[in-house]
Amino acid sequence: MEVRMIDWDIVAELMAAVGPAEMAEVVTLFLDDTDAAVRALAPDRDLEAQLHYLKGSATTMGFRDFLDLCSTAEIAASHGRVVDIGALRACYARSRAAFVEGLPARLPDLPAAAVR
């Protein structure tokens, strides 16, 4: 069974539901908001809530690996254990790169401005 970093079926379902113009806005908002949230990750700022937010974002856009890591980290944070924020940031960076690289081929009707 192939393990995929991005669940492209989720992305395609979202595109079918909202259409190309709205999807461009969704992608832009997702990347901007998630970039900012990942940069802001800090153990002294209710890390569990931050991870829960990121887990929801990852679910919405099909970032499988990042979702799994956020879920594990959220549980760790809820038990007062140390969370490897560097690993979370690195996983998001890999997932984001795979998403941006794969988006034009997977969703050719998506306006190019959404892919950056």
PDB file of C-alpha atoms in Angstrom, residues 10-107:
ATOM      1  CA  ILE A  10      -9.711  15.164  -0.328  1.00  0.00           C
ATOM      2  CA  VAL A  11      -8.299  18.031  -2.390  1.00  0.00           C
ATOM      3  CA  ALA A  12     -10.307  16.933  -5.463  1.00  0.00           C
ATOM      4  CA  GLU A  13     -13.508  16.634  -3.410  1.00  0.00           C
ATOM      5  CA  LEU A  14     -13.015  20.134  -2.045  1.00  0.00           C
ATOM      6  CA  MET A  15     -12.388  21.485  -5.557  1.00  0.00           C
ATOM      7  CA  ALA A  16     -15.550  19.775  -6.840  1.00  0.00           C
ATOM      8  CA  ALA A  17     -17.547  21.283  -3.979  1.00  0.00           C
ATOM      9  CA  VAL A  18     -16.353  24.885  -4.292  1.00  0.00           C
ATOM     10  CA  GLY A  19     -15.185  25.278  -7.913  1.00  0.00           C
ATOM     11  CA  PRO A  20     -11.908  26.635  -9.303  1.00  0.00           C
ATOM     12  CA  ALA A  21     -12.301  30.303  -8.307  1.00  0.00           C
ATOM     13  CA  GLU A  22     -13.251  29.535  -4.713  1.00  0.00           C
ATOM     14  CA  MET A  23     -10.628  26.794  -4.509  1.00  0.00           C
ATOM     15  CA  ALA A  24      -7.942  29.304  -5.414  1.00  0.00           C
ATOM     16  CA  GLU A  25      -9.047  31.422  -2.458  1.00  0.00           C
ATOM     17  CA  VAL A  26      -9.262  28.387  -0.165  1.00  0.00           C
ATOM     18  CA  VAL A  27      -5.728  27.300  -1.103  1.00  0.00           C
ATOM     19  CA  THR A  28      -4.331  30.794  -0.624  1.00  0.00           C
ATOM     20  CA  LEU A  29      -6.007  31.203   2.775  1.00  0.00           C
ATOM     21  CA  PHE A  30      -4.990  27.715   3.854  1.00  0.00           C
ATOM     22  CA  LEU A  31      -1.335  28.255   2.975  1.00  0.00           C
ATOM     23  CA  ASP A  32      -1.189  31.754   4.489  1.00  0.00           C
ATOM     24  CA  ASP A  33      -2.965  30.762   7.711  1.00  0.00           C
ATOM     25  CA  THR A  34      -1.125  27.484   8.143  1.00  0.00           C
ATOM     26  CA  ASP A  35       2.265  29.059   7.375  1.00  0.00           C
ATOM     27  CA  ALA A  36       1.599  31.637  10.101  1.00  0.00           C
ATOM     28  CA  ALA A  37       0.325  29.057  12.598  1.00  0.00           C
ATOM     29  CA  VAL A  38       3.352  26.809  12.067  1.00  0.00           C
ATOM     30  CA  ARG A  39       5.720  29.761  12.492  1.00  0.00           C
ATOM     31  CA  ALA A  40       3.903  30.737  15.709  1.00  0.00           C
ATOM     32  CA  LEU A  41       4.142  27.297  17.322  1.00  0.00           C
ATOM     33  CA  ALA A  42       5.541  27.733  20.812  1.00  0.00           C
ATOM     34  CA  PRO A  43       5.372  25.535  23.907  1.00  0.00           C
ATOM     35  CA  ASP A  44       4.508  28.502  26.120  1.00  0.00           C
ATOM     36  CA  ARG A  45       1.356  29.448  24.155  1.00  0.00           C
ATOM     37  CA  ASP A  46      -1.241  26.690  24.757  1.00  0.00           C
ATOM     38  CA  LEU A  47       0.509  24.265  22.473  1.00  0.00           C
ATOM     39  CA  GLU A  48      -2.320  21.759  22.646  1.00  0.00           C
ATOM     40  CA  ALA A  49      -4.782  24.293  21.163  1.00  0.00           C
ATOM     41  CA  GLN A  50      -2.275  25.310  18.487  1.00  0.00           C
ATOM     42  CA  LEU A  51      -1.820  21.682  17.470  1.00  0.00           C
ATOM     43  CA  HIS A  52      -5.562  21.072  17.442  1.00  0.00           C
ATOM     44  CA  TYR A  53      -5.990  24.000  15.039  1.00  0.00           C
ATOM     45  CA  LEU A  54      -3.224  22.698  12.779  1.00  0.00           C
ATOM     46  CA  LYS A  55      -4.703  19.201  12.883  1.00  0.00           C
ATOM     47  CA  GLY A  56      -7.995  20.610  11.607  1.00  0.00           C
ATOM     48  CA  SER A  57      -6.243  22.522   8.846  1.00  0.00           C
ATOM     49  CA  ALA A  58      -4.285  19.432   7.805  1.00  0.00           C
ATOM     50  CA  THR A  59      -7.492  17.389   7.706  1.00  0.00           C
ATOM     51  CA  THR A  60      -9.255  19.923   5.493  1.00  0.00           C
ATOM     52  CA  MET A  61      -6.517  19.963   2.850  1.00  0.00           C
ATOM     53  CA  GLY A  62      -5.444  16.320   3.059  1.00  0.00           C
ATOM     54  CA  PHE A  63      -1.972  16.803   4.564  1.00  0.00           C
ATOM     55  CA  ARG A  64      -1.794  13.210   5.849  1.00  0.00           C
ATOM     56  CA  ASP A  65       1.704  13.074   7.338  1.00  0.00           C
ATOM     57  CA  PHE A  66       1.325  16.461   8.974  1.00  0.00           C
ATOM     58  CA  LEU A  67      -2.085  15.453  10.339  1.00  0.00           C
ATOM     59  CA  ASP A  68      -0.634  12.302  11.882  1.00  0.00           C
ATOM     60  CA  LEU A  69       2.244  14.219  13.463  1.00  0.00           C
ATOM     61  CA  CYS A  70      -0.075  16.944  14.795  1.00  0.00           C
ATOM     62  CA  SER A  71      -2.375  14.303  16.295  1.00  0.00           C
ATOM     63  CA  THR A  72       0.497  12.579  18.069  1.00  0.00           C
ATOM     64  CA  ALA A  73       1.925  15.902  19.246  1.00  0.00           C
ATOM     65  CA  GLU A  74      -1.464  17.106  20.495  1.00  0.00           C
ATOM     66  CA  ILE A  75      -1.787  14.003  22.662  1.00  0.00           C
ATOM     67  CA  ALA A  76       1.770  14.464  23.949  1.00  0.00           C
ATOM     68  CA  ALA A  77       1.078  18.122  24.779  1.00  0.00           C
ATOM     69  CA  SER A  78      -2.133  17.192  26.595  1.00  0.00           C
ATOM     70  CA  HIS A  79      -0.054  14.927  28.861  1.00  0.00           C
ATOM     71  CA  GLY A  80       2.587  17.582  29.484  1.00  0.00           C
ATOM     72  CA  ARG A  81       5.228  15.845  27.378  1.00  0.00           C
ATOM     73  CA  VAL A  82       7.760  17.659  25.221  1.00  0.00           C
ATOM     74  CA  VAL A  83       6.728  18.202  21.599  1.00  0.00           C
ATOM     75  CA  ASP A  84       9.337  18.416  18.842  1.00  0.00           C
ATOM     76  CA  ILE A  85       8.274  21.662  17.187  1.00  0.00           C
ATOM     77  CA  GLY A  86      11.184  21.441  14.747  1.00  0.00           C
ATOM     78  CA  ALA A  87       9.881  18.100  13.478  1.00  0.00           C
ATOM     79  CA  LEU A  88       6.402  19.588  13.051  1.00  0.00           C
ATOM     80  CA  ARG A  89       7.783  22.517  11.074  1.00  0.00           C
ATOM     81  CA  ALA A  90       9.914  20.233   8.896  1.00  0.00           C
ATOM     82  CA  CYS A  91       6.971  17.922   8.179  1.00  0.00           C
ATOM     83  CA  TYR A  92       4.772  20.873   7.260  1.00  0.00           C
ATOM     84  CA  ALA A  93       7.476  22.265   4.951  1.00  0.00           C
ATOM     85  CA  ARG A  94       7.747  18.897   3.155  1.00  0.00           C
ATOM     86  CA  SER A  95       3.976  18.568   2.934  1.00  0.00           C
ATOM     87  CA  ARG A  96       3.567  22.125   1.689  1.00  0.00           C
ATOM     88  CA  ALA A  97       6.224  21.618  -0.991  1.00  0.00           C
ATOM     89  CA  ALA A  98       4.581  18.381  -2.173  1.00  0.00           C
ATOM     90  CA  PHE A  99       1.187  20.091  -2.232  1.00  0.00           C
ATOM     91  CA  VAL A 100       2.350  23.146  -4.193  1.00  0.00           C
ATOM     92  CA  GLU A 101       4.325  20.959  -6.601  1.00  0.00           C
ATOM     93  CA  GLY A 102       1.479  18.506  -7.196  1.00  0.00           C
ATOM     94  CA  LEU A 103      -1.427  20.942  -7.316  1.00  0.00           C
ATOM     95  CA  PRO A 104      -1.141  22.050 -10.984  1.00  0.00           C
ATOM     96  CA  ALA A 105      -1.129  18.465 -12.271  1.00  0.00           C
ATOM     97  CA  ARG A 106      -3.910  17.320  -9.930  1.00  0.00           C
ATOM     98  CA  LEU A 107      -6.152  20.362 -10.394  1.00  0.00           C
TER      99      LEU A 107
END
